[in-house]
Tab-separated table of C-alpha atoms in Angstrom:
chain	number	residue	atom	x	y	z
H	1	MET	CA	-141.275	3.600	163.521
H	2	MET	CA	-138.543	1.331	162.355
H	3	LYS	CA	-139.242	-1.664	164.565
H	4	LYS	CA	-142.872	-1.854	163.439
H	5	ILE	CA	-142.819	-0.718	159.815
H	6	SER	CA	-143.795	-3.488	157.444
H	7	LEU	CA	-144.280	-3.750	153.705
H	8	ILE	CA	-145.497	-6.115	151.030
H	9	LEU	CA	-142.954	-6.962	148.379
H	10	SER	CA	-144.089	-7.444	144.824
H	11	LEU	CA	-143.743	-11.179	145.364
H	12	GLY	CA	-145.905	-11.140	148.463
H	13	ALA	CA	-143.297	-11.277	151.222
H	14	LEU	CA	-144.133	-9.478	154.431
H	15	LEU	CA	-141.111	-7.766	155.918
H	16	ALA	CA	-140.152	-5.718	158.911
H	17	PHE	CA	-136.646	-4.527	159.483
H	18	THR	CA	-134.075	-2.769	161.605
H	19	ALA	CA	-130.335	-2.618	162.172
H	20	CYS	CA	-127.918	-3.837	164.773
H	21	ASP	CA	-126.582	-1.371	167.302
H	22	ASN	CA	-123.356	-0.076	165.726
H	23	ALA	CA	-122.651	-3.398	164.071
H	24	ARG	CA	-123.623	-4.896	160.749
H	25	ASP	CA	-122.622	-8.533	160.997
H	26	ILE	CA	-124.771	-9.803	163.854
H	27	ASP	CA	-127.428	-12.317	162.832
H	28	PRO	CA	-130.955	-10.946	163.254
H	29	VAL	CA	-132.986	-12.336	166.127
H	30	ASP	CA	-136.228	-12.536	164.172
H	31	ARG	CA	-135.232	-13.057	160.566
H	32	LEU	CA	-138.089	-13.717	158.167
H	33	ASP	CA	-137.982	-16.561	155.686
H	34	GLU	CA	-136.573	-15.035	152.500
H	35	GLU	CA	-136.808	-18.405	150.753
H	36	LEU	CA	-140.598	-18.045	150.625
H	37	ALA	CA	-140.308	-14.859	148.574
H	38	PHE	CA	-137.283	-15.518	146.356
H	39	GLN	CA	-136.500	-18.913	144.962
H	40	SER	CA	-134.798	-18.089	141.665
H	41	VAL	CA	-132.661	-15.494	139.932
H	42	SER	CA	-135.782	-14.383	138.085
H	43	ASP	CA	-137.417	-13.709	141.457
H	44	LEU	CA	-134.414	-11.625	142.503
H	45	LEU	CA	-134.665	-9.504	139.353
H	46	GLN	CA	-138.368	-8.921	139.960
H	47	GLY	CA	-137.556	-7.976	143.514
H	48	VAL	CA	-134.992	-5.436	142.288
H	49	ASP	CA	-137.626	-3.874	140.037
H	50	GLY	CA	-139.864	-3.503	143.076
H	51	MET	CA	-137.005	-2.014	145.088
H	52	LEU	CA	-136.284	0.569	142.382
H	53	ASP	CA	-139.973	1.456	142.293
H	54	GLU	CA	-139.928	1.805	146.075
H	55	TYR	CA	-137.036	4.270	146.003
H	56	ASP	CA	-138.742	7.640	145.782
H	57	PRO	CA	-136.625	10.697	144.891
H	58	GLU	CA	-139.817	12.739	144.838
H	59	ASP	CA	-140.160	12.823	148.625
H	60	VAL	CA	-136.807	14.585	149.073
H	61	ILE	CA	-137.509	16.835	146.077
H	62	THR	CA	-140.861	17.746	147.599
H	63	PHE	CA	-139.424	18.600	150.997
H	64	SER	CA	-136.351	20.429	149.728
H	65	SER	CA	-138.277	22.544	147.225
H	66	ARG	CA	-141.116	23.500	149.543
H	67	PHE	CA	-139.248	24.082	152.764
H	68	SER	CA	-136.390	26.117	151.318
H	69	ASP	CA	-136.947	29.203	149.164
H	70	ASP	CA	-137.795	27.830	145.721
H	71	CYS	CA	-141.596	27.747	146.015
H	72	ARG	CA	-144.432	30.093	146.844
H	73	ILE	CA	-148.169	29.528	147.300
H	74	GLY	CA	-149.842	28.931	143.911
H	75	VAL	CA	-153.032	30.446	142.565
H	76	ASP	CA	-154.961	27.198	142.968
H	77	ASN	CA	-153.713	26.403	146.449
H	78	GLY	CA	-156.340	24.996	148.761
H	79	GLY	CA	-154.090	24.510	151.757
H	80	GLN	CA	-151.580	22.151	150.133
H	81	ALA	CA	-148.026	22.491	151.528
H	82	VAL	CA	-148.879	25.647	153.480
H	83	LEU	CA	-147.107	24.295	156.557
H	84	ASP	CA	-143.963	23.791	154.467
H	85	ILE	CA	-144.089	27.260	152.948
H	86	ASN	CA	-144.662	28.615	156.458
H	87	LEU	CA	-141.534	26.746	157.570
H	88	GLN	CA	-143.265	24.504	160.075
H	89	LEU	CA	-140.980	21.557	160.874
H	90	ASP	CA	-141.495	19.241	163.812
H	91	PRO	CA	-141.221	15.497	164.533
H	92	GLY	CA	-144.932	14.978	163.958
H	93	ARG	CA	-144.981	16.275	160.381
H	94	GLY	CA	-146.014	13.715	157.787
H	95	ILE	CA	-143.416	14.933	155.310
H	96	VAL	CA	-140.712	13.979	157.831
H	97	ALA	CA	-142.137	10.498	158.376
H	98	ASN	CA	-142.563	9.967	154.637
H	99	ILE	CA	-138.858	10.429	153.967
H	100	TRP	CA	-137.699	8.373	156.968
H	101	ASN	CA	-140.144	5.504	156.488
H	102	GLY	CA	-139.851	5.523	152.714
H	103	ARG	CA	-136.087	5.214	152.676
H	104	TYR	CA	-136.098	2.469	155.294
H	105	ARG	CA	-138.752	0.557	153.354
H	106	THR	CA	-136.465	0.684	150.329
H	107	ILE	CA	-133.530	-0.411	152.469
H	108	GLY	CA	-135.672	-3.255	153.789
H	109	ARG	CA	-136.372	-4.480	150.271
H	110	ALA	CA	-132.682	-4.388	149.432
H	111	ASN	CA	-131.784	-6.314	152.580
H	112	LEU	CA	-134.393	-8.988	151.924
H	113	ILE	CA	-133.116	-9.563	148.389
H	114	ILE	CA	-129.486	-9.706	149.543
H	115	ALA	CA	-130.358	-12.190	152.279
H	116	ALA	CA	-132.439	-14.334	149.946
H	117	ALA	CA	-129.671	-14.444	147.350
H	118	GLU	CA	-127.475	-16.331	149.807
H	119	ASN	CA	-129.744	-19.353	149.349
H	120	ILE	CA	-129.916	-19.227	145.551
H	121	VAL	CA	-127.293	-20.880	143.370
H	122	PRO	CA	-127.436	-19.368	139.879
H	123	ALA	CA	-126.993	-21.492	136.794
H	124	ALA	CA	-124.031	-20.678	134.589
H	125	ASN	CA	-126.152	-18.552	132.290
H	126	GLU	CA	-127.689	-16.697	135.264
H	127	VAL	CA	-124.516	-15.533	137.030
H	128	ASP	CA	-124.459	-12.096	135.405
H	129	ASP	CA	-128.116	-11.431	136.276
H	130	TYR	CA	-127.572	-12.709	139.800
H	131	ASN	CA	-124.580	-10.424	140.312
H	132	PHE	CA	-126.348	-7.452	138.764
H	133	ALA	CA	-129.347	-7.890	141.070
H	134	LEU	CA	-127.080	-7.914	144.122
H	135	GLY	CA	-125.065	-4.944	142.909
H	136	GLN	CA	-128.158	-2.791	142.488
H	137	CYS	CA	-129.293	-3.696	145.996
H	138	TYR	CA	-125.975	-2.615	147.515
H	139	VAL	CA	-126.098	0.699	145.659
H	140	ILE	CA	-129.706	1.515	146.516
H	141	ARG	CA	-129.018	0.639	150.139
H	142	ALA	CA	-126.011	2.974	150.137
H	143	LEU	CA	-127.828	5.834	148.406
H	144	SER	CA	-130.856	5.561	150.684
H	145	HIS	CA	-128.655	5.905	153.741
H	146	LEU	CA	-126.844	8.873	152.181
H	147	ASP	CA	-130.200	10.572	151.567
H	148	LEU	CA	-131.154	10.036	155.196
H	149	MET	CA	-127.828	11.245	156.556
H	150	ALA	CA	-127.972	14.377	154.395
H	151	LEU	CA	-131.210	15.414	156.105
H	152	PHE	CA	-131.222	13.877	159.588
H	153	ALA	CA	-127.577	14.218	160.711
H	154	PRO	CA	-127.162	17.520	162.602
H	155	ASP	CA	-123.887	18.058	160.770
H	156	PHE	CA	-121.353	16.102	158.752
H	157	GLN	CA	-118.567	15.890	161.338
H	158	ALA	CA	-117.178	12.368	161.645
H	159	GLY	CA	-118.265	11.826	165.238
H	160	SER	CA	-121.749	13.303	164.916
H	161	LEU	CA	-124.814	11.096	165.071
H	162	ALA	CA	-126.193	10.230	161.665
H	163	VAL	CA	-128.797	7.476	161.130
H	164	PRO	CA	-128.907	3.721	161.745
H	165	TYR	CA	-127.243	1.800	158.942
H	166	VAL	CA	-129.535	-1.160	158.328
H	167	THR	CA	-128.225	-4.315	156.666
H	168	VAL	CA	-130.357	-7.092	158.139
H	169	VAL	CA	-133.993	-8.182	158.092
H	170	ASP	CA	-135.067	-7.987	161.721
H	171	ALA	CA	-138.561	-7.422	163.052
H	172	ALA	CA	-137.713	-6.950	166.704
H	173	GLY	CA	-134.613	-4.822	167.193
H	174	GLU	CA	-134.350	-1.183	168.209
H	175	PRO	CA	-131.379	0.375	166.410
H	176	ALA	CA	-129.218	3.200	167.686
H	177	ARG	CA	-127.879	5.885	165.379
H	178	ASN	CA	-124.508	5.297	163.770
H	179	THR	CA	-122.032	8.146	163.512
H	180	VAL	CA	-121.337	10.001	160.292
H	181	ALA	CA	-117.966	8.263	160.001
H	182	GLU	CA	-119.569	4.853	160.421
H	183	VAL	CA	-122.272	5.556	157.845
H	184	VAL	CA	-119.658	6.801	155.384
H	185	GLN	CA	-117.645	3.621	155.869
H	186	PHE	CA	-120.700	1.406	155.441
H	187	ILE	CA	-121.698	3.271	152.268
H	188	ASN	CA	-118.188	2.865	150.892
H	189	ASP	CA	-118.280	-0.847	151.756
H	190	ASP	CA	-121.579	-1.308	149.915
H	191	LEU	CA	-120.385	0.644	146.887
H	192	ALA	CA	-117.139	-1.329	146.796
H	193	ALA	CA	-119.095	-4.587	146.903
H	194	ALA	CA	-121.358	-3.373	144.103
H	195	GLY	CA	-118.583	-2.187	141.785
H	196	PRO	CA	-117.600	-5.493	140.140
H	197	LEU	CA	-121.223	-6.704	140.167
H	198	VAL	CA	-122.553	-3.891	137.958
H	199	ALA	CA	-119.469	-3.378	135.785
H	200	GLY	CA	-120.343	-3.357	132.115
H	201	ASN	CA	-123.936	-2.151	132.462
H	202	THR	CA	-124.686	0.882	130.292
H	203	ASP	CA	-128.429	1.214	130.924
H	204	ILE	CA	-128.748	4.519	132.790
H	205	THR	CA	-132.129	3.536	134.217
H	206	ARG	CA	-130.221	0.961	136.261
H	207	VAL	CA	-127.051	1.134	138.318
H	208	THR	CA	-123.795	1.637	136.419
H	209	SER	CA	-120.201	2.093	137.522
H	210	ASP	CA	-120.635	5.824	136.918
H	211	VAL	CA	-123.609	5.918	139.287
H	212	ILE	CA	-121.338	4.551	142.008
H	213	THR	CA	-118.790	7.273	141.254
H	214	ALA	CA	-121.499	9.951	141.340
H	215	ILE	CA	-122.719	8.791	144.762
H	216	ARG	CA	-119.153	8.835	146.056
H	217	SER	CA	-118.651	12.331	144.681
H	218	ARG	CA	-121.783	13.706	146.342
H	219	MET	CA	-120.992	12.066	149.667
H	220	ALA	CA	-117.412	13.317	149.584
H	221	LEU	CA	-118.638	16.889	149.105
H	222	TYR	CA	-121.114	16.600	151.973
H	223	THR	CA	-118.553	15.180	154.384
H	224	GLY	CA	-115.648	17.466	153.496
H	225	ASP	CA	-113.541	14.880	151.690
H	226	LEU	CA	-112.287	17.438	149.178
H	227	ALA	CA	-109.681	15.155	147.619
H	228	GLY	CA	-112.263	12.455	147.019
H	229	ALA	CA	-114.826	14.906	145.678
H	230	ASN	CA	-112.267	16.304	143.258
H	231	THR	CA	-111.215	12.862	142.042
H	232	PHE	CA	-114.721	11.526	141.535
H	233	SER	CA	-116.191	14.664	139.981
H	234	THR	CA	-113.269	15.004	137.572
H	235	GLN	CA	-113.641	11.376	136.519
H	236	LEU	CA	-117.263	11.985	135.533
H	237	ILE	CA	-116.579	15.370	133.931
H	238	ASN	CA	-114.058	13.647	131.697
H	239	ALA	CA	-116.656	11.042	130.711
H	240	TYR	CA	-119.759	13.162	130.061
H	241	PRO	CA	-120.253	16.401	128.091
H	242	LEU	CA	-122.420	19.237	129.306
H	243	ALA	CA	-125.628	19.460	127.320
H	244	ASP	CA	-125.924	22.351	124.908
H	245	GLN	CA	-129.100	24.446	124.938
H	246	LEU	CA	-131.086	22.187	122.624
H	247	GLN	CA	-129.957	19.037	124.402
H	248	TYR	CA	-130.805	20.602	127.756
H	249	PHE	CA	-134.307	21.432	126.575
H	250	ASP	CA	-134.832	17.940	125.179
H	251	MET	CA	-133.497	16.354	128.375
H	252	PHE	CA	-136.365	17.840	130.384
H	253	ARG	CA	-139.033	18.055	127.685
H	254	ASP	CA	-139.258	14.348	126.947
H	255	SER	CA	-140.808	13.774	123.538
H	256	ASP	CA	-141.513	10.112	124.292
H	257	PRO	CA	-142.990	8.832	127.586
H	258	THR	CA	-140.663	5.823	127.416
H	259	GLY	CA	-137.527	7.946	127.701
H	260	PRO	CA	-135.848	11.315	127.220
H	261	ALA	CA	-134.895	12.589	123.791
H	262	ASP	CA	-131.364	13.429	124.864
H	263	ASP	CA	-129.451	11.839	127.740
H	264	VAL	CA	-126.058	13.297	126.879
H	265	GLU	CA	-125.276	14.518	130.413
H	266	VAL	CA	-127.507	12.168	132.407
H	267	ILE	CA	-125.666	9.662	134.601
H	268	TRP	CA	-128.728	8.035	136.196
H	269	ARG	CA	-132.433	8.556	135.779
H	270	PHE	CA	-135.482	6.928	137.320
H	271	ARG	CA	-138.125	6.079	134.755
H	272	ARG	CA	-141.669	7.267	135.285
H	273	VAL	CA	-144.517	5.876	133.184
H	274	GLN	CA	-148.230	6.551	133.100
H	275	THR	CA	-148.932	4.006	135.831
H	276	ASP	CA	-146.647	5.886	138.244
H	277	PHE	CA	-147.099	9.024	140.284
H	278	PHE	CA	-146.549	11.958	137.914
H	279	PRO	CA	-143.632	14.044	139.282
H	280	GLY	CA	-145.288	17.308	138.259
H	281	GLY	CA	-147.949	16.463	140.810
H	282	MET	CA	-145.556	17.683	143.485
H	283	PHE	CA	-146.580	21.202	142.477
H	284	SER	CA	-149.749	21.106	140.373
H	285	PHE	CA	-153.125	19.477	139.840
H	286	GLY	CA	-153.146	17.828	136.431
H	287	ALA	CA	-152.252	19.873	133.383
H	288	ARG	CA	-153.557	23.000	135.079
H	289	GLY	CA	-153.958	24.158	138.642
H	290	PRO	CA	-150.642	24.967	140.350
H	291	PHE	CA	-150.934	24.803	144.121
H	292	LEU	CA	-147.257	25.787	144.308
H	293	GLU	CA	-145.333	28.061	141.967
H	294	VAL	CA	-141.725	29.067	141.370
H	295	SER	CA	-140.701	31.663	143.939
H	296	GLN	CA	-140.304	35.144	142.536
H	297	GLU	CA	-136.789	35.271	143.911
H	298	LEU	CA	-135.756	32.137	142.012
H	299	PHE	CA	-137.389	33.404	138.841
H	300	ASN	CA	-135.492	36.686	139.148
H	301	THR	CA	-132.169	34.814	139.020
H	302	LEU	CA	-132.962	33.379	135.573
H	303	ASP	CA	-132.131	35.445	132.499
H	304	ALA	CA	-134.147	35.175	129.309
H	305	ASP	CA	-131.058	33.965	127.420
H	306	ASP	CA	-130.481	31.190	129.943
H	307	ILE	CA	-132.103	27.954	128.702
H	308	ARG	CA	-132.889	27.087	132.308
H	309	GLN	CA	-135.529	29.799	132.493
H	310	ILE	CA	-137.898	27.935	130.168
H	311	ILE	CA	-137.229	24.676	132.004
H	312	VAL	CA	-137.577	25.896	135.589
H	313	VAL	CA	-140.639	27.990	134.716
H	314	ASP	CA	-143.448	26.692	132.517
H	315	GLN	CA	-143.127	29.228	129.714
H	316	GLU	CA	-145.618	27.443	127.475
H	317	SER	CA	-148.442	28.500	129.789
H	318	ALA	CA	-147.093	31.986	130.422
H	319	SER	CA	-149.093	33.675	127.658
H	320	ASP	CA	-152.360	32.221	128.952
H	321	PHE	CA	-151.508	32.721	132.607
H	322	PRO	CA	-149.206	35.756	132.734
H	323	ASP	CA	-149.469	36.225	136.499
H	324	GLU	CA	-148.389	32.672	137.322
H	325	LEU	CA	-144.943	31.117	137.653
H	326	ARG	CA	-145.705	27.441	137.126
H	327	VAL	CA	-142.973	24.912	137.864
H	328	GLY	CA	-141.866	23.624	134.463
H	329	LYS	CA	-139.132	21.094	135.185
H	330	TYR	CA	-141.711	18.290	135.204
H	331	PHE	CA	-143.834	19.736	132.420
H	332	GLY	CA	-144.696	16.317	131.033
H	333	VAL	CA	-144.718	14.606	127.654
H	334	PRO	CA	-147.288	14.779	124.851
H	335	GLY	CA	-150.471	13.207	126.100
H	336	PHE	CA	-149.152	12.909	129.659
H	337	PRO	CA	-148.882	16.297	131.368
H	338	LEU	CA	-146.596	16.382	134.430
H	339	LEU	CA	-144.971	13.027	133.538
H	340	ASN	CA	-141.171	13.089	133.270
H	341	ASP	CA	-138.334	10.889	134.425
H	342	ILE	CA	-136.360	11.927	137.502
H	343	LYS	CA	-132.734	12.745	136.732
H	344	ALA	CA	-130.964	11.510	139.838
H	345	PHE	CA	-127.430	12.425	138.739
H	346	ARG	CA	-126.258	14.693	135.940
H	347	VAL	CA	-122.737	15.755	135.059
H	348	SER	CA	-123.572	19.416	135.699
H	349	GLU	CA	-123.740	18.557	139.402
H	350	GLN	CA	-120.194	17.243	139.100
H	351	TYR	CA	-119.015	20.583	137.674
H	352	LEU	CA	-120.627	22.304	140.639
H	353	ILE	CA	-118.968	19.871	143.044
H	354	ARG	CA	-115.594	20.504	141.448
H	355	ALA	CA	-116.108	24.272	141.606
H	356	GLU	CA	-116.896	24.068	145.312
H	357	VAL	CA	-113.868	21.895	145.944
H	358	GLN	CA	-111.685	24.394	144.092
H	359	ALA	CA	-113.093	27.274	146.122
H	360	ARG	CA	-112.627	25.480	149.440
H	361	ASN	CA	-109.054	24.656	148.401
H	362	SER	CA	-108.419	28.393	147.810
H	363	ASP	CA	-108.307	27.985	144.025
H	364	LEU	CA	-110.736	30.836	143.396
H	365	PRO	CA	-109.746	31.330	139.725
H	366	GLY	CA	-110.255	27.609	139.106
H	367	ALA	CA	-113.708	27.753	140.711
H	368	ALA	CA	-114.619	30.748	138.556
H	369	ALA	CA	-113.490	28.977	135.387
H	370	THR	CA	-115.577	25.902	136.241
H	371	ILE	CA	-118.700	27.962	136.888
H	372	LYS	CA	-118.114	29.748	133.589
H	373	GLN	CA	-118.191	26.418	131.760
H	374	ILE	CA	-121.713	25.747	133.023
H	375	ARG	CA	-122.908	29.248	132.197
H	376	ASP	CA	-121.422	29.122	128.701
H	377	ALA	CA	-123.364	25.912	128.023
H	378	ARG	CA	-126.644	27.185	129.443
H	379	TYR	CA	-126.485	30.570	127.684
H	380	GLY	CA	-125.174	29.092	124.452
H	381	SER	CA	-122.418	31.704	124.268
H	382	ALA	CA	-119.320	32.796	126.146
H	383	GLN	CA	-120.179	34.431	129.456
H	384	PRO	CA	-118.080	36.743	131.646
H	385	LEU	CA	-115.556	35.031	133.884
H	386	PRO	CA	-116.604	35.469	137.526
H	387	SER	CA	-114.157	37.034	139.943
H	388	TYR	CA	-114.159	35.985	143.588
H	389	ALA	CA	-112.395	38.030	146.245
H	390	ASN	CA	-112.748	35.391	148.945
H	391	LEU	CA	-114.298	32.031	149.822
H	392	GLN	CA	-117.640	33.499	150.857
H	393	GLU	CA	-118.118	35.237	147.509
H	394	ALA	CA	-117.223	32.034	145.680
H	395	ILE	CA	-119.554	29.816	147.727
H	396	GLU	CA	-122.444	32.247	147.369
H	397	ASP	CA	-122.017	32.302	143.589
H	398	ILE	CA	-121.706	28.524	143.436
H	399	LEU	CA	-124.880	28.214	145.519
H	400	LEU	CA	-126.606	30.556	143.080
H	401	GLU	CA	-125.527	28.368	140.185
H	402	ARG	CA	-126.597	25.215	142.023
H	403	ARG	CA	-129.969	26.820	142.673
H	404	LYS	CA	-130.556	27.557	138.986
H	405	GLU	CA	-129.105	24.312	137.660
H	406	LEU	CA	-130.544	21.867	140.194
H	407	ALA	CA	-133.871	23.532	140.956
H	408	TYR	CA	-136.578	21.040	141.980
H	409	GLU	CA	-134.118	18.137	141.983
H	410	GLY	CA	-133.832	17.810	145.775
H	411	HIS	CA	-130.667	19.781	146.577
H	412	ARG	CA	-131.616	23.236	147.837
H	413	TYR	CA	-132.345	22.530	151.532
H	414	ILE	CA	-129.217	20.395	151.869
H	415	ASP	CA	-127.070	22.986	150.071
H	416	LEU	CA	-128.246	25.775	152.371
H	417	ARG	CA	-127.754	23.788	155.576
H	418	ARG	CA	-124.275	22.531	154.778
H	419	THR	CA	-122.889	25.996	153.893
H	420	THR	CA	-124.246	28.126	156.756
H	421	ASP	CA	-120.795	28.266	158.345
H	422	ILE	CA	-119.542	30.181	155.298
H	423	THR	CA	-122.574	32.193	154.192
H	424	GLY	CA	-123.892	33.031	157.656
H	425	GLU	CA	-127.415	32.381	156.338
H	426	PHE	CA	-129.871	29.534	156.025
H	427	ILE	CA	-133.348	30.126	154.532
H	428	THR	CA	-134.056	33.733	153.563
H	429	ARG	CA	-137.356	34.184	151.764
H	430	GLU	CA	-138.231	37.515	150.169
H	431	GLU	CA	-141.390	38.819	151.821
H	432	ALA	CA	-141.469	41.877	149.555
H	433	LEU	CA	-141.654	39.599	146.501
H	434	GLY	CA	-144.623	37.646	147.815
H	435	ASP	CA	-142.649	34.467	148.490
H	436	CYS	CA	-143.758	34.046	152.108
H	437	GLY	CA	-146.718	31.873	152.942
H	438	GLY	CA	-148.735	33.690	155.565
H	439	VAL	CA	-146.355	33.731	158.474
H	440	THR	CA	-143.674	36.352	158.986
H	441	PRO	CA	-140.805	36.501	159.493
H	442	CYS	CA	-140.448	33.884	156.802
H	443	SER	CA	-136.746	33.134	157.195
H	444	VAL	CA	-134.777	30.655	159.304
H	445	PRO	CA	-131.383	31.587	160.796
H	446	PRO	CA	-128.417	29.178	160.935
H	447	SER	CA	-128.834	28.786	164.697
H	448	ASP	CA	-132.341	27.360	164.337
H	449	PRO	CA	-132.997	23.614	164.900
H	450	ARG	CA	-134.768	23.529	161.533
H	451	THR	CA	-131.413	23.382	159.792
H	452	THR	CA	-131.777	19.661	160.532
H	453	VAL	CA	-134.808	17.446	159.938
H	454	PRO	CA	-136.159	15.899	163.173
H	455	ILE	CA	-136.445	12.170	163.743
H	456	PRO	CA	-140.152	11.245	163.326
H	457	VAL	CA	-142.132	11.135	166.541
H	458	ALA	CA	-143.266	7.545	165.918
H	459	GLU	CA	-139.650	6.397	165.672
H	460	ILE	CA	-138.782	8.086	168.955
H	461	ALA	CA	-141.841	6.565	170.640
H	462	GLY	CA	-141.225	3.050	169.337
H	463	ASN	CA	-137.451	2.801	169.627
H	464	SER	CA	-135.907	3.221	173.070
H	465	ASN	CA	-132.421	3.529	171.539
H	466	MET	CA	-133.305	6.390	169.195
H	467	VAL	CA	-132.038	9.886	170.059
H	468	GLN	CA	-133.821	12.988	168.794
H	469	ASN	CA	-131.967	15.801	167.054
H	470	PRO	CA	-131.140	18.872	169.162
H	471	GLY	CA	-133.857	21.468	169.560
H	472	TYR	CA	-136.846	19.186	168.950
């Protein structure tokens, strides 16, 4: 629960945190002494490294992949993730608490660094590092809140309840939920503050100006800001090429554990080294032993000529294990099976955002042409131009392309929930293909509360101002 969560920073500072009720500029009533943890610009930079380590894309990837329709029970499953495959979602689930608590821990780190920086005067040769540390904190704080809103807000209407936007270090408060409109404004404020602080950085394992644009683009799509989504996605499309087939393969089959072989379309990636959790561990035990596999339905969408087939599915093990569909996106690097960086933003997502904007703006031929660009790159040859008779056909095809392109990157659950008003569907697993866990029916209709993630039970119990999502 937010009022009682605490964490140890890498520099030894104990922190608990919360937010003000619908306000961000009220001094905390129980502010901890940031000066004890951070006394120099060097300390701030170390704190930022800890904050980036704290931010965990894997928890959203895990939930989205397991709870949607992209996974099935693996041959070596011993009970792992069975509740997710069986579509069990309630406020007491650990996977719910992990996302909520994890993001607010990251936000707490960012807030502590920002507060501490107020008491540090950088030397002339430290100003750039000082600014860069602050800028990364603002961006991570913004992105963490966007992640939370994407899962815990019942919808993306401006007046709907979202999540508390936390900007202070406070061990005693009990925050109420901000509205979607308020969270969007706060995110935009943080990104605007970060912009000049990170300008000039080109290291894609840290925050860049393009990362800020990518976050804005994703948020604009979620919240129906079609003009903004078009502007931001187009800006990035003009700056980054789509990977060809070889580059795409190299992007996900890192040949060096210190970094990918080809970053041509990567906007931001989170480094993973051998001392970290191995991302492939979301689906498998070590080099062998998948407890979750690629769903048969997802596999059936992938053609042999599509480079994504040998990335989504571990083809290198297929000859030895012909009856298995092992998740291959986090295949690993030589000597380190299951160890790959997490690609947080790629330009292909921006093409998909632009296609959806075009479709929603009734430019169906434009949407078809944009989808064709992705398919041409992934097949390595010109593909047929899609033809959409109406918005529903276009959105369903765009969702199909998002499913293939962004598989196991944390998008599927959010994509399904935000388009139910057009598709008339939410989660539809194929029982006949063996993709259900053990419970049938193994689908979830759009009217079900599980289209939204519940607020964790501990947060409800410990925060008298917290309101649970409908249906839980």
